[in-house]
Structures are given as C-alpha cells and as structure tokens.
C-alpha cells in the first residue's frame, strides 16, 4: 500500500501554535507518527489546535515514545463550522460513537448528549467521545474540534434554553407528514438539532418541544429512522437548507 503524503497527516495539539514554536508529542501521538505511519526526522505534518488555524510542522526528534515537532508557516485559517449544536439521546456504544464522528464531519459546532424520558443507554464515557471528536476532526480536515458536553437532562437544558437559539426538533410522530425544514430561515441565528432515543419522545416532551419559541418540528420522511441515521439525515438537511453547504 502506498504511504500517504506526510503533510496529509493532521494532528490536533492542545497548545498555542505559531512559527518557531516547538511541540512535544504525547506518547500516543509519537506512536502514531513514528511506529504506525513510519515518519522520521524531517517529515512534515499539519497541526491544528482549534483556535489558530492549521500550521505545517517538521519532525525534529522521532523516538518510539517521544518526539518533537518544529512549527512552520500557517497553512489554513481557522474555519469554524456554523453555530449548530447536535443534541441526541445516547444509544448503544458503537452507534453513539458513530453519531459523534458523523456530527464532526458534518459540521456541528457542539455535541450535546441528552438524557430524555425514554433514554436507556449504557453509561457514556465523556472522555472517549471527546477523543472520537478529535480523531474525526483530524481526519476530515476541520480546524476546530467540537466540544462534547457532559450528558444533561433534556428538561434542564430546555429550562435554560438560550432565547435566540432555534431548534430543529426531529419528531418521529411527524414521519410521513408535511413538516419540512424551511429554506434559509434563521440562517444567521444559532441553531440546535434534537434527535430522540430508540424509544422516541414522551408525550410531555413532545408538547413542550413543539410549543417552545424558535422550535421547528420537522419530519425526516415517511420512514422511521434509527437515531444514528436520523442524526446524519438531519445534519444533511440542515446544512443544505440553512448551513454551509449553500
Ligand atoms: N421508537 C420510535 C422511533 C424513534 S427513532 C417509534 O417507533 O416511533 C429515534 C429518533 O430519530 C426519533 O426520536 C427522532 O428524533 C428521529 N427520527 C427517526 N425517524 C424520523 C422521522 N421520520 N421524522 C422525524 N424524526 C425522526
């Protein structure tokens, strides 16, 4: 198999970046670059920290467990995704991981796991989900990493709902009805998408979510989608109508 160009390797680092800076790699990063990708001194990679865009960097020291990079020129500006939250009720582990990965690729700015009336997930590992978000950002060319928040109860989130944030409420009870997401409505406003658990929303949740100011109850077509499918479908629809695919 042909080895990818080293500069195509993108690494997230949690430290300031700028020409002349030196970056000490963590052990997993050193393992990835030198043992898995077989880079050696002099190879070039791309670094980003979620705040300052992307930079070229050169390997100045390559050991199995340690390494150092020298930061060079900036190669891309910071390109934030639209101000869109993806809220979802966690499901089984692999499907939850999938939702986090796809939310990053599709361009959500924040990923918000919510506990709803019918949520029956195993415990979620917040640190694992954040690590998945970092990996997805490295892979898809993003210059920012969406924050994965701690799981919170839906009711509590709605109690504190920011008045200017619109909600694309994906309601399985609307499947097969005419409840489309309008074109370009509120394109300058902050938004959130809400996807329910396998058990769907309770009646009281549905009433509250439908009556909220700024709520847009939406159908995702005539079939009932699994939550992970619904998340990708909703993100696609939102990006196409309102977000940065236009
Ligand atoms: N158990 C429920 C389905 C839940 S599907 C039932 O049988 O009715 C999981 C989530 O995906 C839903 O809560 C909703 O947010 C979203 N979803 C799935 N299909 C949808 C559709 N056709 N329209 C709108 N939302 C949908």
PDB file of N, CA, C and O and ligand atoms in Angstrom, residues 170-172 175 194-201 218-221 223-227 230, ligand 1:
ATOM      1  N   UNK A 170     -36.578  16.993  15.614  1.00  0.00           N
ATOM      2  CA  UNK A 170     -36.877  15.863  14.727  1.00  0.00           C
ATOM      3  C   UNK A 170     -37.832  14.931  15.465  1.00  0.00           C
ATOM      4  O   UNK A 170     -37.435  14.223  16.397  1.00  0.00           O
ATOM      5  N   UNK A 171     -39.089  14.967  15.035  1.00  0.00           N
ATOM      6  CA  UNK A 171     -40.152  14.276  15.763  1.00  0.00           C
ATOM      7  C   UNK A 171     -40.665  13.109  14.930  1.00  0.00           C
ATOM      8  O   UNK A 171     -41.279  13.305  13.870  1.00  0.00           O
ATOM      9  N   UNK A 172     -40.411  11.899  15.434  1.00  0.00           N
ATOM     10  CA  UNK A 172     -40.828  10.703  14.677  1.00  0.00           C
ATOM     11  C   UNK A 172     -42.339  10.653  14.499  1.00  0.00           C
ATOM     12  O   UNK A 172     -42.837  10.015  13.573  1.00  0.00           O
ATOM     13  N   UNK A 175     -43.394  11.613  11.045  1.00  0.00           N
ATOM     14  CA  UNK A 175     -42.967  10.821   9.879  1.00  0.00           C
ATOM     15  C   UNK A 175     -44.119  10.715   8.894  1.00  0.00           C
ATOM     16  O   UNK A 175     -45.244  10.408   9.290  1.00  0.00           O
ATOM     17  N   UNK A 194     -32.302  18.302  17.449  1.00  0.00           N
ATOM     18  CA  UNK A 194     -32.554  17.336  18.525  1.00  0.00           C
ATOM     19  C   UNK A 194     -33.051  16.010  17.949  1.00  0.00           C
ATOM     20  O   UNK A 194     -34.043  15.966  17.211  1.00  0.00           O
ATOM     21  N   UNK A 195     -32.345  14.939  18.303  1.00  0.00           N
ATOM     22  CA  UNK A 195     -32.691  13.578  17.891  1.00  0.00           C
ATOM     23  C   UNK A 195     -33.011  12.773  19.147  1.00  0.00           C
ATOM     24  O   UNK A 195     -32.233  12.786  20.108  1.00  0.00           O
ATOM     25  N   UNK A 196     -34.115  12.067  19.125  1.00  0.00           N
ATOM     26  CA  UNK A 196     -34.527  11.297  20.301  1.00  0.00           C
ATOM     27  C   UNK A 196     -33.899   9.915  20.363  1.00  0.00           C
ATOM     28  O   UNK A 196     -33.161   9.507  19.466  1.00  0.00           O
ATOM     29  N   UNK A 197     -34.202   9.177  21.424  1.00  0.00           N
ATOM     30  CA  UNK A 197     -33.658   7.825  21.606  1.00  0.00           C
ATOM     31  C   UNK A 197     -34.463   6.788  20.815  1.00  0.00           C
ATOM     32  O   UNK A 197     -35.469   7.138  20.180  1.00  0.00           O
ATOM     33  N   UNK A 198     -34.051   5.531  20.900  1.00  0.00           N
ATOM     34  CA  UNK A 198     -34.768   4.469  20.176  1.00  0.00           C
ATOM     35  C   UNK A 198     -36.236   4.433  20.555  1.00  0.00           C
ATOM     36  O   UNK A 198     -37.100   4.120  19.737  1.00  0.00           O
ATOM     37  N   UNK A 199     -36.548   4.773  21.796  1.00  0.00           N
ATOM     38  CA  UNK A 199     -37.938   4.765  22.261  1.00  0.00           C
ATOM     39  C   UNK A 199     -38.725   6.002  21.854  1.00  0.00           C
ATOM     40  O   UNK A 199     -39.912   6.109  22.173  1.00  0.00           O
ATOM     41  N   UNK A 200     -38.073   6.948  21.191  1.00  0.00           N
ATOM     42  CA  UNK A 200     -38.767   8.164  20.777  1.00  0.00           C
ATOM     43  C   UNK A 200     -38.993   9.126  21.943  1.00  0.00           C
ATOM     44  O   UNK A 200     -38.466   8.925  23.048  1.00  0.00           O
ATOM     45  N   UNK A 201     -39.767  10.173  21.695  1.00  0.00           N
ATOM     46  CA  UNK A 201     -40.051  11.175  22.722  1.00  0.00           C
ATOM     47  C   UNK A 201     -41.335  10.820  23.469  1.00  0.00           C
ATOM     48  O   UNK A 201     -42.248  10.217  22.901  1.00  0.00           O
ATOM     49  N   UNK A 218     -39.905  18.898  12.781  1.00  0.00           N
ATOM     50  CA  UNK A 218     -39.552  18.514  11.408  1.00  0.00           C
ATOM     51  C   UNK A 218     -39.737  17.011  11.228  1.00  0.00           C
ATOM     52  O   UNK A 218     -39.443  16.220  12.128  1.00  0.00           O
ATOM     53  N   UNK A 219     -40.214  16.644  10.038  1.00  0.00           N
ATOM     54  CA  UNK A 219     -40.265  15.238   9.639  1.00  0.00           C
ATOM     55  C   UNK A 219     -39.039  14.900   8.802  1.00  0.00           C
ATOM     56  O   UNK A 219     -38.602  15.705   7.979  1.00  0.00           O
ATOM     57  N   UNK A 220     -38.487  13.725   9.011  1.00  0.00           N
ATOM     58  CA  UNK A 220     -37.356  13.257   8.195  1.00  0.00           C
ATOM     59  C   UNK A 220     -37.840  12.183   7.215  1.00  0.00           C
ATOM     60  O   UNK A 220     -37.182  11.161   7.032  1.00  0.00           O
ATOM     61  N   UNK A 221     -39.026  12.407   6.624  1.00  0.00           N
ATOM     62  CA  UNK A 221     -39.503  11.492   5.598  1.00  0.00           C
ATOM     63  C   UNK A 221     -40.499  10.486   6.121  1.00  0.00           C
ATOM     64  O   UNK A 221     -40.856  10.489   7.297  1.00  0.00           O
ATOM     65  N   UNK A 223     -40.374   7.210   6.562  1.00  0.00           N
ATOM     66  CA  UNK A 223     -39.962   6.030   7.330  1.00  0.00           C
ATOM     67  C   UNK A 223     -39.391   6.445   8.683  1.00  0.00           C
ATOM     68  O   UNK A 223     -38.858   7.533   8.818  1.00  0.00           O
ATOM     69  N   UNK A 224     -39.480   5.564   9.661  1.00  0.00           N
ATOM     70  CA  UNK A 224     -38.849   5.810  10.971  1.00  0.00           C
ATOM     71  C   UNK A 224     -37.382   5.409  10.865  1.00  0.00           C
ATOM     72  O   UNK A 224     -37.065   4.261  10.561  1.00  0.00           O
ATOM     73  N   UNK A 225     -36.500   6.359  11.120  1.00  0.00           N
ATOM     74  CA  UNK A 225     -35.067   6.111  11.020  1.00  0.00           C
ATOM     75  C   UNK A 225     -34.516   5.742  12.390  1.00  0.00           C
ATOM     76  O   UNK A 225     -35.015   6.206  13.413  1.00  0.00           O
ATOM     77  N   UNK A 226     -33.464   4.962  12.399  1.00  0.00           N
ATOM     78  CA  UNK A 226     -32.754   4.754  13.665  1.00  0.00           C
ATOM     79  C   UNK A 226     -32.094   6.068  14.031  1.00  0.00           C
ATOM     80  O   UNK A 226     -31.803   6.908  13.168  1.00  0.00           O
ATOM     81  N   UNK A 227     -31.817   6.243  15.319  1.00  0.00           N
ATOM     82  CA  UNK A 227     -31.319   7.535  15.785  1.00  0.00           C
ATOM     83  C   UNK A 227     -30.021   7.943  15.076  1.00  0.00           C
ATOM     84  O   UNK A 227     -29.833   9.122  14.761  1.00  0.00           O
ATOM     85  N   UNK A 230     -30.949   9.065  11.675  1.00  0.00           N
ATOM     86  CA  UNK A 230     -31.681  10.331  11.785  1.00  0.00           C
ATOM     87  C   UNK A 230     -30.723  11.495  12.017  1.00  0.00           C
ATOM     88  O   UNK A 230     -30.906  12.583  11.452  1.00  0.00           O
TER      89      UNK A 230
HETATM   90  N1  LIG B   1     -39.375   4.291  18.691  1.00  0.00           N
HETATM   91  C1  LIG B   1     -39.781   5.397  17.886  1.00  0.00           C
HETATM   92  C2  LIG B   1     -38.686   5.812  16.888  1.00  0.00           C
HETATM   93  C3  LIG B   1     -37.549   6.562  17.440  1.00  0.00           C
HETATM   94  S1  LIG B   1     -36.387   6.859  16.179  1.00  0.00           S
HETATM   95  C4  LIG B   1     -41.012   4.977  17.091  1.00  0.00           C
HETATM   96  O1  LIG B   1     -41.089   3.824  16.717  1.00  0.00           O
HETATM   97  O2  LIG B   1     -41.809   5.860  16.790  1.00  0.00           O
HETATM   98  C5  LIG B   1     -35.169   7.818  17.002  1.00  0.00           C
HETATM   99  C6  LIG B   1     -35.212   9.315  16.722  1.00  0.00           C
HETATM  100  O3  LIG B   1     -34.888   9.568  15.364  1.00  0.00           O
HETATM  101  C7  LIG B   1     -36.549   9.973  16.917  1.00  0.00           C
HETATM  102  O4  LIG B   1     -36.804  10.317  18.271  1.00  0.00           O
HETATM  103  C8  LIG B   1     -36.440  11.205  16.042  1.00  0.00           C
HETATM  104  O5  LIG B   1     -35.719  12.247  16.680  1.00  0.00           O
HETATM  105  C9  LIG B   1     -35.631  10.699  14.885  1.00  0.00           C
HETATM  106  N2  LIG B   1     -36.456  10.227  13.753  1.00  0.00           N
HETATM  107  C10 LIG B   1     -36.467   8.990  13.205  1.00  0.00           C
HETATM  108  N3  LIG B   1     -37.286   8.934  12.141  1.00  0.00           N
HETATM  109  C11 LIG B   1     -37.810  10.176  11.990  1.00  0.00           C
HETATM  110  C12 LIG B   1     -38.702  10.765  11.043  1.00  0.00           C
HETATM  111  N4  LIG B   1     -39.207  10.072  10.027  1.00  0.00           N
HETATM  112  N5  LIG B   1     -39.017  12.081  11.197  1.00  0.00           N
HETATM  113  C13 LIG B   1     -38.503  12.799  12.220  1.00  0.00           C
HETATM  114  N6  LIG B   1     -37.640  12.303  13.128  1.00  0.00           N
HETATM  115  C14 LIG B   1     -37.290  11.010  13.025  1.00  0.00           C
END
